[in-house]
Structure formats: C-alpha cells, structure tokens
Amino acid sequence: MADYKLIDFQIKGDERGSLIAIEGGYDIPFDIKRVYYIFDTKKGVERGFHAHLNLKQVCIAVKGSCTFVLDDGKRREEIRLDRPNKGLFIEGLIWREMKDFSPDCVLVVLASEHYDENDYIRDYNKFLKEVKNDS
Ligand code: TYD
C-alpha cells in the first residue's frame, strides 16, 4: 500500500496543558495552502468517496476519532485517527472514505493546494482507470 504515512507530532506539554505546532515544510512535507475541518458529523455518516489527481493532505482528528479507508486500486486499508498528535499524510492516487466519526470528532485537514473541483475523481471506476494509466 503506497503513498500514505502516519506522522507523530510533538506535544509541547507543560503544567498548563498541551500544544502542538505544525509548520509547513518542517513538520509536514509541503507548504499549507488550505485548512478545512469537518465537525458535528451526524451519526452513521460516511464522507469522502473520492481521489485527487494532485493534492497532498494531512488529516488530524484534533478531537474525538474517525476512521479513514484508503484504497490504492489494489488494496483497502483502514486507519483510525484517534489522537491530536497523529497525522495521516496522503498523496498520490488514493481513493478515500471517512466513517465512524465520534459525535465530538473535529477532523482538521491541511492541504497543499487551494480547493479545485477539477482535481477530484468522484467516480470509483474512473479512479480505477486512472490507476491503470498511472502504472
Ligand atoms: P465534499 O468534497 O463533499 O466533502 P468530503 O468529500 O470531504 O466529504 O465537500 C462538501 C462541500 O464543501 C462541497 O460543496 C465542496 C465544499 N468544499 C469547499 O468549498 N472547500 C473545500 O476545501 C472543501 C474540502 C470542500
């Protein structure tokens, strides 16, 4: 399974509590152009169901937890994000789905590019064709 990795962010804790700082190019392997977050996700909701042609992302459940399903066209893998110092770095042609959001989940996503609907592949068969062309 290619093109994803887990990143452990350093927690700068002291007697007051905890702090994590993420700097583009240092803590994650790209400059951050966009930040978005998903929260108040309703029970049983599944999201995503797309791949990207040219986007790098780091996903962090800064509160609560959720599960990512990553699919490279050959294998599917599930990754549970459940702590604020755990980042999921995704790049390349990967189909992603998100599910099992805890009611308190705040999922922050750091992205390498501005929002561009043309970068999305939202059809699974088209995704498989794109993987074939790519290999
Ligand atoms: P959508 O792509 O459906 O979310 P996901 O695939 O992660 O479940 O996005 C929901 C809406 O938000 C859709 O109308 C597009 C919009 N959107 C933006 O305007 N900017 C963004 O950066 C993102 C991720 C989505």
Coordinates of C-alpha atoms and ligand atoms in Angstrom, one line a residue:
M1 CA 0.0 0.0 0.0
A2 CA 1.7 3.2 -1.2
D3 CA 1.5 6.9 -0.6
Y4 CA 0.4 7.4 2.9
K5 CA 2.2 7.6 6.2
L6 CA 1.4 8.4 9.8
I7 CA 3.2 11.4 11.4
D8 CA 3.6 11.7 15.1
F9 CA 3.5 15.4 16.1
Q10 CA 5.5 16.5 19.1
I11 CA 3.3 17.5 22.0
K12 CA 4.7 20.6 23.8
G13 CA 3.1 20.0 27.2
D14 CA 3.6 21.7 30.4
E15 CA 1.7 22.1 33.7
R16 CA -0.9 24.3 31.8
G17 CA -1.7 21.6 29.3
S18 CA -0.7 20.6 25.7
L19 CA 0.2 22.4 22.5
I20 CA 1.0 21.1 19.1
A21 CA 2.6 23.3 16.3
I22 CA 2.6 22.2 12.7
E23 CA 4.8 24.2 10.3
G24 CA 4.6 23.6 6.5
G25 CA 7.8 22.2 5.1
Y26 CA 9.1 21.2 8.6
D27 CA 6.5 19.0 10.4
I28 CA 4.7 18.1 7.2
P29 CA 6.2 17.6 3.7
F30 CA 4.5 20.5 1.9
D31 CA 3.5 24.2 2.3
I32 CA 0.0 24.6 3.6
K33 CA -2.3 26.5 1.2
R34 CA -5.7 25.5 2.7
V35 CA -7.1 24.3 6.0
Y36 CA -10.6 22.8 6.5
Y37 CA -12.3 21.0 9.2
I38 CA -15.2 18.6 9.5
F39 CA -17.2 18.6 12.7
D40 CA -20.7 17.9 14.0
T41 CA -20.8 14.9 11.7
K42 CA -24.2 13.1 12.1
K43 CA -24.4 9.5 13.3
G44 CA -23.7 6.9 10.7
V45 CA -22.5 9.4 8.1
E46 CA -19.8 8.3 5.6
R47 CA -17.9 11.0 3.6
G48 CA -15.2 11.4 1.1
F49 CA -15.6 8.8 -1.7
H50 CA -13.1 10.5 -4.0
A51 CA -9.5 10.6 -5.0
H52 CA -7.3 13.5 -6.0
L53 CA -5.1 14.0 -9.1
N54 CA -2.7 16.4 -7.5
L55 CA -3.1 17.1 -3.8
K56 CA -1.2 16.4 -0.6
Q57 CA -3.1 16.3 2.6
V58 CA -2.5 15.8 6.3
C59 CA -5.6 14.7 8.3
I60 CA -5.7 15.0 12.1
A61 CA -8.6 14.2 14.5
V62 CA -7.7 17.0 16.9
K63 CA -10.7 15.9 19.0
G64 CA -12.6 12.6 19.0
S65 CA -11.9 10.0 16.4
C66 CA -12.8 8.7 12.9
T67 CA -11.7 6.0 10.5
F68 CA -10.2 6.6 7.1
V69 CA -10.5 3.9 4.4
L70 CA -7.6 4.2 1.9
D71 CA -7.7 2.3 -1.4
D72 CA -4.9 2.4 -4.0
G73 CA -6.9 0.4 -6.5
K74 CA -5.5 -2.9 -5.3
R75 CA -5.9 -2.9 -1.6
R76 CA -8.0 -1.2 1.0
E77 CA -6.7 -0.3 4.4
E78 CA -8.5 1.2 7.5
I79 CA -6.7 3.8 9.7
R80 CA -8.2 5.0 12.9
L81 CA -7.4 8.6 13.8
D82 CA -7.9 9.0 17.5
R83 CA -5.4 11.5 19.0
P84 CA -4.4 15.1 18.2
N85 CA -0.7 14.2 17.7
K86 CA -1.4 11.6 15.0
G87 CA -1.4 12.9 11.4
L88 CA -2.3 10.9 8.3
F89 CA -0.3 12.1 5.3
I90 CA -1.9 11.2 1.9
E91 CA -0.6 11.9 -1.6
G92 CA -0.9 10.4 -5.0
L93 CA -3.8 8.4 -6.4
I94 CA -5.7 7.1 -3.4
W95 CA -9.4 6.7 -3.0
R96 CA -10.5 7.8 0.4
E97 CA -13.6 7.3 2.5
M98 CA -14.2 8.5 6.1
K99 CA -16.6 6.8 8.5
D100 CA -17.3 6.0 12.2
F101 CA -17.0 9.6 13.4
S102 CA -17.4 10.0 17.1
P103 CA -20.0 12.7 17.9
D104 CA -17.3 15.0 19.2
C105 CA -14.9 14.5 16.3
V106 CA -13.2 17.5 14.8
L107 CA -11.2 16.4 11.8
V108 CA -8.7 19.0 10.6
V109 CA -7.3 18.7 7.1
L110 CA -4.2 20.6 5.9
A111 CA -3.9 20.7 2.2
S112 CA -1.1 21.6 -0.3
E113 CA -3.5 23.3 -2.8
H114 CA -6.5 25.6 -2.9
Y115 CA -9.9 24.0 -3.4
D116 CA -10.3 22.8 -7.0
E117 CA -13.2 20.6 -8.0
N118 CA -11.3 19.7 -11.2
D119 CA -8.7 17.9 -9.1
Y120 CA -11.4 15.4 -7.8
I121 CA -12.2 12.0 -9.1
R122 CA -15.6 11.2 -7.7
D123 CA -16.3 8.1 -9.7
Y124 CA -14.7 4.8 -8.5
N125 CA -14.5 3.2 -11.9
K126 CA -12.8 6.4 -13.3
F127 CA -10.4 6.2 -10.4
L128 CA -9.5 2.5 -11.3
K129 CA -8.9 3.6 -14.9
E130 CA -6.7 6.4 -13.7
V131 CA -4.7 4.0 -11.5
K132 CA -4.2 1.7 -14.5
N133 CA -3.0 4.6 -16.7
D134 CA -0.6 5.7 -14.0
S135 CA 1.2 2.3 -13.5
Ligands
TYD1 P1 -17.1 17.4 -0.1 O1 -16.0 17.3 -1.1 O2 -18.4 16.8 -0.5 O3 -16.6 16.8 1.3 P2 -16.0 15.3 1.5 O4 -15.7 14.7 0.1 O5 -14.7 15.6 2.3 O6 -17.0 14.5 2.3 O7 -17.3 18.9 0.3 C1 -18.5 19.4 0.8 C2 -18.8 20.8 0.3 O8 -17.8 21.7 0.7 C3 -18.7 20.8 -1.2 O9 -19.8 21.7 -1.6 C4 -17.4 21.5 -1.6 C5 -17.1 22.3 -0.4 N1 -15.7 22.5 -0.1 C6 -15.1 23.7 -0.3 O10 -15.7 24.7 -0.7 N2 -13.8 23.9 0.0 C7 -13.0 22.8 0.5 O11 -11.8 23.0 0.7 C8 -13.7 21.5 0.6 C9 -12.9 20.3 1.1 C10 -15.0 21.4 0.3

